Backbone as ProteinMPNN parsed JSONL, in Angstrom:
{"seq_chain_A": "MSSYGMEIFDASGKLVFSSERRTVQILQAGHFTLDWDWLATATITFPPVSKRPQIYAQLAGRTNVWANNSGPYYDWNTGRLVWDVDWYQMYPTVGPFKKNSDGKYNEITFSNNAAFLLRREFGRPAPGANSGQQFKDIPYVIFF", "coords_chain_A": {"N_chain_A": [[1.037, 13.856, 2.461], [3.603, 11.918, 1.113], [7.384, 12.441, 1.803], [9.12, 10.858, 0.393], [10.186, 8.721, -2.405], [9.378, 6.052, -2.635], [7.731, 3.741, -1.025], [6.934, 0.887, 0.832], [4.591, -1.108, 2.523], [3.656, -3.46, 4.821], [1.189, -6.309, 5.145], [-0.081, -5.448, 7.374], [-0.619, -2.786, 7.088], [1.799, -1.712, 8.227], [4.742, 0.421, 7.908], [7.518, -0.705, 5.873], [9.869, -0.32, 4.092], [11.25, 2.42, 2.86], [12.418, 4.895, 0.625], [14.735, 7.089, 0.018], [15.077, 8.596, -2.018], [13.739, 9.763, -5.115], [13.726, 7.922, -6.93], [13.842, 4.246, -7.613], [16.943, 2.584, -7.115], [17.815, 0.011, -9.51], [19.122, -3.074, -8.875], [19.306, -5.72, -10.037], [17.298, -7.65, -12.406], [15.529, -10.01, -13.482], [14.729, -13.593, -13.975], [13.749, -16.939, -12.652], [13.989, -20.433, -12.23], [12.51, -23.337, -10.291], [13.328, -26.446, -9.59], [11.313, -29.699, -8.918], [11.571, -30.782, -6.582], [11.903, -30.795, -2.654], [14.722, -30.201, -2.315], [15.293, -28.245, -3.891], [16.851, -25.436, -5.221], [17.452, -21.847, -6.042], [20.104, -19.927, -6.526], [20.746, -16.519, -6.722], [22.891, -14.083, -7.59], [24.187, -10.618, -7.157], [25.406, -7.506, -7.828], [27.659, -6.281, -5.234], [26.485, -4.561, -2.604], [26.428, -2.103, 0.322], [24.198, -1.492, 1.744], [21.138, -2.888, 2.854], [19.341, -4.578, 0.175], [16.067, -4.505, -1.364], [13.431, -6.839, -2.33], [11.458, -7.979, -4.854], [9.577, -10.574, -6.123], [7.487, -12.859, -7.983], [5.596, -14.712, -6.619], [3.329, -15.183, -4.924], [0.376, -17.395, -4.669], [1.226, -19.664, -6.043], [1.841, -22.89, -6.399], [2.456, -26.706, -6.316], [2.198, -29.871, -6.757], [4.559, -32.298, -5.752], [6.017, -35.527, -6.388], [7.516, -37.527, -4.34], [9.044, -40.287, -4.929], [9.915, -43.633, -3.824], [11.803, -46.127, -4.791], [12.288, -48.402, -7.228], [11.211, -51.5, -5.724], [11.402, -54.819, -4.878], [8.059, -56.619, -4.265], [7.195, -59.129, -2.473], [4.863, -60.354, -2.018], [2.983, -59.809, -4.221], [4.672, -60.31, -5.954], [6.193, -58.642, -7.771], [7.59, -55.526, -9.123], [7.308, -52.804, -7.195], [6.271, -49.127, -5.78], [6.682, -46.711, -3.696], [5.014, -43.857, -2.611], [5.228, -40.401, -1.512], [3.28, -37.577, -1.775], [3.611, -34.326, -1.956], [2.344, -31.169, -1.048], [3.575, -28.474, -2.651], [5.369, -25.02, -2.291], [6.897, -21.987, -3.283], [9.637, -20.279, -1.746], [11.31, -17.411, -0.537], [14.696, -16.595, 0.569], [16.747, -15.473, 3.113], [18.671, -12.224, 2.469], [22.38, -12.604, 1.802], [25.445, -11.915, 2.994], [28.791, -11.279, 1.469], [32.356, -11.816, 1.856], [33.455, -9.22, 2.429], [31.477, -8.048, 4.003], [29.289, -7.051, 2.539], [26.193, -7.11, 1.063], [25.116, -9.447, -1.379], [23.682, -11.621, -2.504], [20.856, -14.218, -2.799], [18.776, -16.314, -2.299], [16.303, -18.619, -3.566], [13.732, -21.09, -2.641], [12.112, -24.385, -2.649], [9.44, -25.254, -0.703], [7.819, -27.572, 1.439], [4.421, -27.576, 2.229], [2.469, -29.574, 3.318], [2.163, -32.964, 3.607], [0.276, -34.407, 1.284], [-0.741, -36.808, 0.365], [-0.191, -40.49, 0.686], [1.217, -43.339, -0.493], [1.178, -46.734, -0.611], [3.334, -49.393, -2.18], [2.694, -49.028, -5.152], [2.082, -49.745, -8.44], [3.391, -48.382, -10.498], [5.548, -45.681, -10.467], [4.728, -42.399, -8.733], [3.506, -39.207, -10.26], [4.495, -35.872, -10.765], [2.379, -32.872, -10.25], [0.489, -30.21, -11.459], [1.855, -26.874, -12.004], [5.14, -26.471, -12.641], [7.698, -24.728, -11.065], [8.485, -22.208, -12.921], [10.291, -19.765, -14.618], [10.013, -17.736, -12.828], [9.582, -14.204, -12.161], [11.82, -11.793, -10.882], [13.202, -8.967, -9.066], [15.612, -6.831, -7.754], [16.104, -4.196, -5.705], [17.106, -1.014, -4.384]], "CA_chain_A": [[2.028, 13.312, 0.808], [5.188, 11.617, 1.881], [8.518, 12.961, 0.89], [9.89, 9.396, -0.085], [9.824, 8.521, -3.636], [8.813, 4.961, -2.814], [7.202, 3.032, 0.198], [6.473, -0.424, 0.663], [3.899, -1.589, 3.466], [3.262, -4.997, 4.918], [-0.478, -6.382, 4.828], [-1.24, -4.902, 8.282], [-0.488, -1.1, 7.161], [3.104, -1.18, 8.828], [6.126, 0.917, 6.633], [8.44, -1.954, 5.963], [10.834, 0.046, 3.23], [11.078, 3.871, 2.214], [13.615, 5.022, -0.184], [15.106, 8.524, 0.422], [15.405, 8.701, -3.341], [12.578, 9.744, -5.996], [13.488, 6.808, -7.841], [14.922, 3.285, -6.989], [18.089, 1.657, -7.912], [17.635, -1.542, -9.903], [20.391, -3.953, -8.874], [19.259, -6.761, -11.152], [16.018, -8.379, -12.605], [15.307, -11.674, -14.422], [13.943, -14.708, -13.926], [14.645, -18.149, -11.954], [13.239, -21.639, -12.06], [12.879, -24.432, -9.11], [12.796, -28.177, -9.79], [10.453, -30.043, -8.177], [12.037, -31.356, -4.863], [12.326, -29.609, -1.729], [15.831, -29.686, -2.231], [15.374, -27.544, -5.022], [17.25, -23.854, -4.894], [17.997, -21.108, -7.142], [20.86, -18.59, -5.891], [20.758, -15.094, -7.342], [23.958, -12.934, -6.962], [24.121, -9.459, -7.823], [26.627, -6.752, -7.723], [27.544, -6.012, -3.705], [25.927, -3.262, -1.648], [26.698, -2.035, 1.518], [23.042, -1.277, 2.351], [20.502, -4.086, 2.641], [18.52, -4.233, -0.859], [14.56, -5.376, -1.209], [13.394, -7.736, -3.634], [10.401, -8.175, -5.341], [9.244, -11.74, -6.423], [6.238, -13.095, -7.843], [5.592, -16.321, -5.827], [2.12, -15.442, -4.322], [-0.636, -18.257, -5.318], [2.171, -20.595, -6.629], [1.527, -24.388, -5.691], [2.323, -27.74, -6.929], [2.29, -31.363, -5.847], [5.675, -33.356, -5.851], [5.593, -36.849, -6.051], [8.558, -38.279, -3.932], [9.131, -41.946, -5.206], [11.097, -44.516, -3.217], [11.561, -47.546, -4.93], [11.257, -49.631, -7.043], [11.742, -52.665, -4.825], [10.211, -56.19, -5.201], [7.051, -56.957, -3.316], [7.008, -60.696, -2.474], [3.344, -60.535, -1.717], [2.51, -59.24, -5.332], [5.582, -60.726, -7.279], [6.525, -57.544, -9.015], [8.303, -54.335, -8.773], [6.486, -51.355, -6.838], [7.005, -47.979, -5.458], [5.867, -46.111, -2.651], [4.946, -42.47, -3.097], [4.584, -39.44, -0.861], [2.783, -36.538, -2.667], [3.789, -33.121, -0.845], [1.986, -29.928, -1.602], [4.867, -27.611, -2.361], [5.237, -23.741, -2.494], [8.151, -21.446, -3.404], [10.081, -19.333, -0.826], [12.608, -16.187, -0.553], [15.42, -16.618, 1.807], [17.333, -13.731, 3.617], [19.904, -11.727, 2.043], [23.408, -13.115, 2.532], [26.615, -11.05, 2.679], [30.064, -11.502, 0.917], [33.234, -11.537, 2.76], [33.648, -7.853, 2.627], [30.174, -7.479, 4.366], [28.276, -6.288, 1.569], [25.031, -7.599, 0.531], [25.392, -9.856, -2.842], [23.143, -13.11, -2.492], [19.711, -14.466, -2.218], [18.219, -17.835, -2.342], [14.528, -19.118, -3.531], [13.83, -22.765, -2.586], [10.643, -24.908, -2.269], [9.176, -25.941, 0.529], [6.437, -28.291, 1.581], [3.173, -27.061, 2.8], [2.008, -30.38, 4.093], [1.973, -34.15, 3.044], [-0.745, -34.381, 0.767], [-1.242, -38.228, 0.356], [0.901, -41.554, 1.075], [0.697, -44.599, -0.966], [2.66, -47.633, -0.721], [3.211, -50.407, -3.064], [2.028, -48.673, -6.249], [2.55, -50.449, -9.371], [4.123, -47.52, -11.159], [5.886, -44.361, -9.708], [3.765, -41.274, -8.906], [3.73, -38.198, -10.968], [4.034, -34.432, -10.088], [1.273, -32.172, -10.986], [0.4, -28.717, -11.361], [2.852, -26.255, -12.858], [6.906, -26.272, -12.417], [7.916, -23.157, -10.555], [9.203, -21.941, -13.933], [10.333, -18.057, -15.312], [9.33, -16.541, -11.916], [10.194, -12.749, -12.15], [12.306, -10.887, -9.762], [13.719, -7.509, -9.091], [16.156, -6.273, -6.709], [16.291, -2.997, -5.86], [17.045, -0.213, -2.943]], "C_chain_A": [[3.233, 13.37, 1.598], [6.212, 12.357, 0.749], [9.246, 11.985, 0.161], [9.488, 9.18, -1.588], [9.41, 7.132, -3.794], [8.53, 4.249, -1.402], [6.759, 2.102, 0.252], [5.885, -0.831, 2.266], [3.567, -2.982, 3.518], [1.762, -5.251, 5.255], [-0.973, -5.562, 6.212], [-0.925, -3.29, 8.278], [0.957, -0.982, 7.685], [4.318, -0.784, 7.769], [7.285, -0.03, 7.026], [9.903, -1.086, 5.189], [10.421, 1.473, 2.876], [12.551, 4.237, 1.466], [13.721, 6.591, -0.177], [14.955, 9.013, -1.139], [14.124, 8.986, -4.132], [12.256, 8.56, -6.822], [14.409, 5.681, -7.26], [15.867, 2.94, -7.99], [17.634, 0.197, -8.371], [19.136, -2.239, -9.785], [20.642, -5.08, -9.978], [17.875, -7.147, -11.046], [16.354, -9.344, -13.248], [14.308, -12.486, -13.78], [14.502, -16.327, -13.314], [13.294, -19.227, -12.101], [13.597, -22.462, -10.941], [12.594, -25.593, -9.906], [12.018, -28.382, -9.088], [10.563, -30.433, -6.804], [11.979, -30.427, -4.055], [13.877, -29.271, -1.589], [16.319, -28.705, -3.371], [15.63, -26.104, -4.75], [17.435, -23.132, -5.957], [18.434, -19.762, -6.414], [20.968, -17.728, -6.845], [21.908, -14.291, -6.803], [24.194, -11.703, -7.681], [25.022, -8.635, -7.262], [26.475, -6.121, -5.992], [27.171, -4.551, -3.534], [25.962, -3.23, -0.556], [25.048, -2.021, 2.354], [22.112, -2.331, 2.104], [19.286, -3.715, 1.212], [17.081, -4.706, -0.424], [14.426, -6.072, -2.427], [11.915, -7.704, -3.987], [10.304, -9.681, -6.202], [7.985, -12.315, -6.702], [6.057, -14.372, -7.629], [4.055, -16.286, -5.291], [1.088, -16.377, -5.492], [0.048, -19.37, -5.971], [2.065, -21.95, -6.115], [1.885, -25.377, -6.863], [2.136, -28.913, -6.083], [3.642, -32.079, -6.568], [5.451, -34.565, -5.525], [6.837, -37.544, -5.625], [8.471, -39.62, -4.244], [10.23, -42.446, -4.435], [10.762, -45.868, -3.877], [12.678, -47.778, -6.609], [11.933, -50.846, -6.077], [10.547, -53.775, -4.857], [9.464, -56.288, -4.101], [7.024, -58.656, -3.486], [5.713, -61.19, -2.513], [2.77, -60.693, -3.331], [3.413, -60.236, -6.426], [6.095, -59.751, -8.212], [7.159, -56.411, -8.177], [7.398, -53.185, -8.125], [7.161, -50.542, -5.959], [6.089, -47.451, -4.331], [6.118, -44.347, -2.843], [4.397, -41.494, -1.838], [4.42, -38.255, -1.68], [2.741, -35.39, -1.785], [3.202, -31.798, -1.716], [3.147, -28.842, -1.364], [4.358, -25.984, -2.896], [6.706, -22.853, -2.275], [8.527, -20.409, -2.289], [11.11, -18.51, -0.981], [13.282, -16.353, 0.549], [16.181, -15.11, 2.159], [18.732, -13.698, 2.351], [20.93, -12.069, 2.826], [24.596, -11.971, 1.979], [27.845, -11.722, 2.135], [31.212, -11.385, 1.958], [33.577, -10.26, 3.145], [32.44, -7.04, 3.218], [29.241, -6.89, 3.7], [27.314, -7.659, 1.193], [25.349, -8.429, -1.054], [24.782, -11.062, -3.319], [22.02, -13.154, -2.226], [19.059, -15.661, -2.908], [16.914, -17.965, -2.497], [14.773, -20.616, -3.516], [12.308, -23.004, -2.434], [10.502, -25.394, -1.05], [7.909, -26.45, 0.723], [5.626, -27.878, 2.65], [2.822, -28.023, 3.734], [2.261, -31.674, 3.247], [0.459, -34.221, 2.683], [-1.59, -35.989, 0.804], [0.158, -39.415, 0.179], [0.496, -42.739, 0.476], [1.993, -45.677, -1.276], [2.493, -48.955, -1.362], [2.496, -50.259, -4.52], [2.873, -49.787, -7.307], [3.388, -49.645, -10.467], [4.398, -46.36, -10.107], [5.107, -43.146, -9.805], [4.545, -40.218, -9.684], [3.538, -36.682, -10.478], [3.069, -33.914, -11.013], [1.29, -30.712, -10.665], [1.444, -28.117, -12.138], [4.226, -26.223, -12.116], [6.815, -24.559, -12.007], [9.049, -22.87, -11.691], [9.313, -20.25, -14.303], [9.628, -17.404, -14.247], [10.315, -15.321, -12.059], [10.528, -12.202, -11.108], [12.862, -9.594, -9.693], [14.358, -7.088, -7.709], [16.558, -5.18, -6.723], [16.732, -2.147, -4.328], [17.158, 1.099, -3.683]], "O_chain_A": [[3.741, 14.212, 2.338], [6.075, 12.69, -0.428], [10.012, 12.367, -0.724], [8.349, 9.526, -1.901], [9.064, 6.797, -4.927], [9.49, 4.352, -0.638], [5.746, 2.132, -0.446], [6.711, -0.857, 3.178], [3.249, -3.643, 2.53], [1.131, -4.277, 5.665], [-2.098, -5.062, 6.225], [-0.976, -2.622, 9.311], [1.362, 0.166, 7.503], [4.754, -1.583, 6.94], [7.84, -0.129, 8.12], [10.983, -1.249, 5.758], [9.239, 1.676, 2.602], [13.631, 3.793, 1.855], [12.706, 7.257, -0.383], [14.602, 10.191, -1.188], [13.219, 8.271, -3.704], [11.175, 8.192, -7.28], [15.434, 5.908, -6.616], [15.771, 2.951, -9.218], [17.148, -0.624, -7.592], [20.096, -1.952, -10.501], [21.675, -5.331, -10.598], [17.242, -7.078, -9.992], [17.521, -9.531, -13.593], [13.293, -12.119, -13.189], [15.626, -16.742, -13.596], [12.088, -18.98, -12.093], [14.756, -22.451, -10.528], [11.719, -25.655, -10.77], [11.689, -27.441, -8.367], [9.631, -30.373, -6.002], [11.986, -29.259, -4.442], [14.289, -28.316, -0.93], [17.489, -28.465, -3.665], [14.782, -25.478, -4.113], [17.615, -23.775, -6.991], [17.737, -18.875, -5.921], [21.318, -18.166, -7.941], [21.88, -13.864, -5.649], [24.41, -11.795, -8.89], [25.493, -8.969, -6.175], [25.437, -5.616, -5.565], [27.525, -3.601, -4.231], [25.565, -4.255, -0.003], [24.882, -2.533, 3.461], [22.248, -2.81, 0.979], [18.518, -2.754, 1.259], [16.889, -5.217, 0.679], [15.165, -5.938, -3.402], [11.193, -7.285, -3.083], [11.189, -9.791, -7.05], [7.222, -12.355, -5.737], [6.379, -15.181, -8.5], [3.506, -17.386, -5.217], [1.011, -16.19, -6.706], [-0.731, -20.132, -6.544], [2.352, -21.904, -4.919], [1.723, -25.105, -8.052], [1.946, -28.878, -4.867], [3.692, -32.345, -7.769], [4.787, -34.848, -4.527], [7.348, -38.228, -6.512], [7.563, -40.17, -3.621], [11.312, -41.866, -4.348], [9.776, -46.564, -3.638], [13.736, -47.176, -6.791], [13.139, -50.922, -5.839], [9.32, -53.675, -4.859], [9.971, -56.099, -2.995], [6.845, -59.247, -4.551], [5.432, -62.297, -2.972], [2.131, -61.708, -3.609], [2.964, -60.767, -7.442], [6.4, -60.059, -9.364], [7.245, -56.344, -6.95], [6.66, -52.671, -8.965], [8.228, -50.823, -5.413], [4.917, -47.787, -4.166], [7.167, -43.777, -3.141], [3.34, -41.739, -1.258], [5.406, -37.876, -2.312], [1.91, -35.384, -0.877], [3.579, -31.51, -2.852], [3.556, -28.435, -0.277], [3.388, -25.721, -3.607], [7.459, -23.012, -1.314], [7.615, -19.663, -1.935], [11.993, -18.973, -1.703], [12.655, -16.295, 1.607], [16.129, -14.024, 1.581], [19.384, -14.534, 1.725], [20.894, -12.027, 4.056], [24.621, -11.372, 0.904], [27.896, -12.919, 2.414], [30.914, -10.787, 2.992], [34.036, -10.145, 4.281], [32.282, -5.826, 3.086], [28.379, -6.214, 4.261], [27.65, -8.839, 1.086], [25.917, -7.709, -1.875], [25.174, -11.588, -4.361], [21.656, -12.301, -1.416], [18.932, -15.735, -4.13], [16.209, -17.464, -1.622], [15.648, -21.246, -4.111], [11.461, -22.148, -2.177], [11.412, -25.918, -0.407], [6.926, -25.88, 0.249], [6.015, -27.817, 3.817], [2.779, -27.677, 4.915], [2.6, -31.447, 2.085], [-0.442, -34.126, 3.517], [-2.742, -36.205, 1.18], [1.239, -39.16, -0.352], [-0.56, -43.239, 0.862], [3.098, -45.595, -1.812], [1.499, -49.62, -1.069], [1.836, -51.177, -5.006], [3.9, -50.427, -7.079], [4.037, -50.293, -11.289], [3.684, -46.122, -9.133], [4.78, -42.788, -10.937], [5.768, -40.19, -9.819], [2.526, -36.34, -9.865], [2.883, -34.278, -12.174], [1.963, -30.157, -9.797], [1.976, -28.836, -12.984], [4.244, -25.911, -10.926], [6.171, -23.607, -12.446], [10.233, -23.172, -11.537], [8.286, -19.577, -14.215], [8.736, -16.598, -14.511], [11.544, -15.404, -12.072], [9.661, -12.024, -10.253], [12.913, -9.154, -10.842], [13.682, -7.019, -6.682], [17.364, -4.863, -7.597], [16.641, -2.748, -3.258], [17.166, 2.16, -3.059]]}, "name": "protein", "num_of_chains": 1, "seq": "MSSYGMEIFDASGKLVFSSERRTVQILQAGHFTLDWDWLATATITFPPVSKRPQIYAQLAGRTNVWANNSGPYYDWNTGRLVWDVDWYQMYPTVGPFKKNSDGKYNEITFSNNAAFLLRREFGRPAPGANSGQQFKDIPYVIFF"}
């Protein structure tokens, strides 16, 4: 039996975090939402701490498809306005903890990433539509 209050192991069974306390201190908890495109970010600011905190965010299994629309432009061959669309399979990711000017940890950023280009279509009569669930109300907890 461990003398630690909390231990976190990675998928290979390696210990990646252990608390010297029997209980953890929660710095902040809440929810965040990401817009559809790959430039979408959500920055969480929490009270500054000198020791690097840990984070839990419910990201596993979340994916959607983002339609990156270019256009409209006039297609002289068809005589109408058309769109070029790239559909990307997207997933949310968590960035590294950032420090403030005093050298204390106080911020973390979540963002969208494109896993791969799912489909490309040129000269569509209408823009493409996003599909799947938007990354809304994702719970997170920052603690140490």
